[in-house]
Tab-separated table of C-alpha atoms in Angstrom:
chain	number	residue	atom	x	y	z
X	15	LEU	CA	-0.089	0.091	-0.052
X	16	ASN	CA	1.275	3.445	-0.728
X	17	ALA	CA	-0.549	5.554	1.867
X	18	ARG	CA	0.618	9.081	2.327
X	19	ALA	CA	2.422	10.298	5.321
X	20	THR	CA	-0.169	11.625	8.032
X	21	VAL	CA	-0.598	15.097	8.178
X	22	TYR	CA	-1.706	16.611	11.734
X	23	ILE	CA	-2.624	20.438	12.170
X	24	GLY	CA	-2.769	21.236	15.991
X	25	PRO	CA	-5.780	23.270	17.514
X	26	GLU	CA	-3.539	26.561	17.596
X	27	SER	CA	-2.049	26.114	14.508
X	28	VAL	CA	-2.356	29.169	11.508
X	29	LEU	CA	-1.663	28.379	7.942
X	30	SER	CA	-1.583	31.548	6.167
X	31	THR	CA	-1.235	32.899	3.342
X	32	ARG	CA	-3.464	36.134	3.322
X	33	GLY	CA	-2.715	38.741	1.080
X	34	ASP	CA	-0.936	41.830	2.226
X	35	ILE	CA	-0.366	45.586	1.138
X	36	VAL	CA	3.408	46.109	0.153
X	37	LEU	CA	4.353	49.708	0.340
X	38	THR	CA	7.314	50.965	-1.660
X	39	PRO	CA	9.066	54.164	-0.557
X	40	ASP	CA	8.294	57.336	-2.678
X	41	PRO	CA	10.218	60.568	-2.642
X	42	TYR	CA	6.927	62.565	-2.216
X	43	GLY	CA	5.598	60.464	0.746
X	44	ARG	CA	2.996	59.018	-1.560
X	45	ARG	CA	1.620	55.503	-0.740
X	46	LYS	CA	3.246	53.520	-3.927
X	47	GLY	CA	2.666	49.513	-3.977
X	48	ALA	CA	0.832	46.678	-4.563
X	49	VAL	CA	-2.081	45.279	-2.613
X	50	LEU	CA	-1.227	41.406	-2.695
X	51	PRO	CA	-3.924	38.661	-2.869
X	52	GLY	CA	-4.478	35.363	-0.857
X	53	GLY	CA	-2.185	32.590	-1.769
X	54	THR	CA	-2.661	28.996	-1.816
X	55	ILE	CA	-2.656	26.407	1.126
X	56	SER	CA	-2.393	22.750	-0.255
X	57	VAL	CA	-2.707	19.972	2.020
X	58	PHE	CA	-1.980	16.023	0.825
X	59	GLY	CA	-2.407	13.071	2.880
X	60	ASN	CA	-3.943	11.570	5.649
X	61	ILE	CA	-5.222	14.927	7.039
X	62	LEU	CA	-6.645	15.373	10.529
X	63	ALA	CA	-7.097	19.291	11.480
X	64	ASP	CA	-8.365	19.680	14.778
X	65	THR	CA	-10.462	22.405	16.346
X	66	GLY	CA	-9.028	25.458	16.774
X	67	SER	CA	-6.954	25.844	13.597
X	68	VAL	CA	-7.036	28.228	11.352
X	69	MET	CA	-6.236	27.941	7.239
X	70	ASP	CA	-6.321	31.638	5.924
X	71	VAL	CA	-6.107	32.691	2.234
X	72	SER	CA	-8.537	35.714	2.199
X	73	GLY	CA	-7.645	38.676	0.172
X	74	ALA	CA	-6.565	41.918	1.631
X	75	SER	CA	-7.597	45.697	1.147
X	76	GLY	CA	-5.271	49.064	1.447
X	77	VAL	CA	-5.231	52.733	0.119
X	78	LEU	CA	-2.794	53.821	-2.333
X	79	ASP	CA	-1.984	57.330	-3.811
X	80	PHE	CA	-2.245	57.395	-7.818
X	81	SER	CA	-0.875	60.260	-9.920
X	82	PRO	CA	-3.361	61.625	-12.388
X	83	ALA	CA	-1.372	59.661	-15.291
X	84	GLU	CA	-2.163	56.433	-13.626
X	85	LEU	CA	-5.674	57.014	-13.350
X	86	GLY	CA	-5.770	57.659	-16.966
X	87	GLY	CA	-6.175	62.067	-16.641
X	88	SER	CA	-3.332	63.951	-18.436
X	89	ALA	CA	0.337	63.374	-17.968
X	90	LEU	CA	1.144	67.031	-18.439
X	91	PRO	CA	1.352	69.512	-15.816
X	92	GLY	CA	-1.075	72.513	-15.807
X	93	VAL	CA	0.409	75.827	-16.129
X	94	THR	CA	0.078	76.839	-12.921
X	95	SER	CA	1.889	73.870	-11.747
X	96	GLY	CA	4.797	74.482	-9.186
X	97	LEU	CA	3.984	78.390	-8.888
X	98	ASN	CA	1.059	79.258	-6.994
X	99	ASN	CA	-0.233	75.250	-7.031
X	100	PRO	CA	1.727	72.049	-5.274
X	101	LEU	CA	4.103	70.660	-7.645
X	102	PHE	CA	2.565	67.981	-10.387
X	103	ALA	CA	4.632	65.416	-9.129
X	104	THR	CA	3.172	65.336	-5.515
X	105	THR	CA	-0.223	65.521	-7.028
X	106	SER	CA	-1.964	62.325	-6.071
X	107	THR	CA	-5.110	60.661	-5.657
X	108	PRO	CA	-5.911	58.199	-2.614
X	109	MET	CA	-7.761	55.050	-3.607
X	110	ARG	CA	-8.600	51.936	-1.993
X	111	VAL	CA	-7.313	48.793	-3.700
X	112	ASP	CA	-9.081	45.446	-2.862
X	113	SER	CA	-7.389	42.048	-3.775
X	114	ASP	CA	-8.888	38.822	-4.401
X	115	GLY	CA	-9.138	35.649	-1.955
X	116	GLY	CA	-6.763	32.828	-2.157
X	117	ALA	CA	-7.444	28.920	-2.607
X	118	ILE	CA	-7.180	26.233	-0.363
X	119	THR	CA	-6.932	22.573	-1.351
X	120	LEU	CA	-7.533	19.387	0.694
X	121	THR	CA	-6.431	16.314	-0.268
X	122	GLY	CA	-7.041	13.253	1.894
X	123	SER	CA	-5.374	9.999	0.696
X	124	GLU	CA	-7.458	7.714	3.328
X	125	GLU	CA	-8.868	10.018	5.787
X	126	LEU	CA	-9.756	13.732	5.851
X	127	PHE	CA	-10.665	15.062	8.842
X	128	VAL	CA	-10.946	18.629	9.122
X	129	ASP	CA	-12.519	21.020	12.091
X	130	SER	CA	-10.645	24.150	11.326
X	131	THR	CA	-11.932	27.676	10.489
X	132	LEU	CA	-11.520	28.068	6.783
X	133	LEU	CA	-11.008	31.838	5.278
X	134	GLY	CA	-10.723	33.067	2.035
X	135	ALA	CA	-12.897	36.260	1.930
X	136	ALA	CA	-12.223	39.103	-0.700
X	137	GLY	CA	-10.344	41.973	0.497
X	138	GLY	CA	-13.361	44.486	-0.317
X	139	ALA	CA	-16.538	44.491	-2.237
X	140	PRO	CA	-15.033	44.818	-6.070
X	141	ALA	CA	-12.772	41.600	-5.561
X	142	VAL	CA	-13.926	37.894	-4.879
X	143	GLY	CA	-13.262	35.289	-2.633
X	144	ARG	CA	-11.992	32.364	-4.328
X	145	LEU	CA	-11.633	28.208	-4.310
X	146	LEU	CA	-11.977	25.625	-1.441
X	147	ALA	CA	-11.252	22.223	-2.976
X	148	VAL	CA	-11.537	18.950	-0.834
X	149	SER	CA	-11.231	15.437	-2.064
X	150	VAL	CA	-10.658	12.061	-1.061
X	151	ALA	CA	-8.127	9.722	-3.254
X	152	GLY	CA	-8.459	6.757	-1.337
X	153	PHE	CA	-7.036	3.291	-2.723
X	154	PHE	CA	-9.234	0.734	-3.472
X	155	SER	CA	-8.787	-2.977	-3.111
X	156	ASN	CA	-11.204	-6.067	-2.378
X	157	VAL	CA	-9.804	-5.743	1.402
X	158	HIS	CA	-10.568	-1.595	1.808
X	159	PRO	CA	-14.131	-0.222	0.515
X	160	PRO	CA	-13.930	3.041	-1.755
X	161	ALA	CA	-13.144	6.246	0.068
X	162	ARG	CA	-16.112	8.488	1.006
X	163	LEU	CA	-16.233	12.064	1.415
X	164	TRP	CA	-19.025	13.552	3.681
X	165	VAL	CA	-19.414	17.296	4.151
X	166	VAL	CA	-20.742	17.741	7.631
X	167	ALA	CA	-22.547	20.894	8.422
X	168	LEU	CA	-20.830	23.986	7.337
X	169	ARG	CA	-21.963	27.642	7.328
X	170	LEU	CA	-20.789	30.306	5.586
X	171	THR	CA	-20.355	33.414	7.783
X	172	SER	CA	-20.909	37.324	6.361
X	173	ARG	CA	-16.665	37.522	6.906
X	174	GLY	CA	-16.526	34.343	4.083
X	175	CYS	CA	-15.488	31.958	6.294
X	176	LEU	CA	-16.727	28.616	6.787
X	177	ARG	CA	-17.464	27.315	10.138
X	178	PRO	CA	-19.300	24.422	11.850
X	179	PRO	CA	-23.171	25.640	12.503
X	180	ARG	CA	-23.558	26.817	16.390
X	181	GLU	CA	-25.136	24.047	18.685
């Protein structure tokens, strides 16, 4: 038999590839950079993820400053630029940027017991949450019955996370 090694995710474990804002220094003090999306968590094997563990691939949200040229406006400064108005180089508009959530893939070889909190919310309204893929590969023989996948009582919260229902 070629069973994969057992994976145990303890009750205080946090697996996180959540998005983040990465700011790049700017000589004019503007908030430049990127808002990164959530990443990917992939777990394979005989999986036991205990109550209290968290897997988080949520997106992020942040405010970045954009010049008029970056927003599709004129790249040329006005006639009064730099004399009685602030320099054109420092003209910017703050805008909220939201990133997508990532993906969680859980592939059980023979066993898959997950009582984790799974988070994959979008960073904000225009972005989207992403993918939860769950499967049991199993092995088949005359001795072992086919693997089965049972999803028991999950609820999607307003924050985009899956949790067992309240008792």
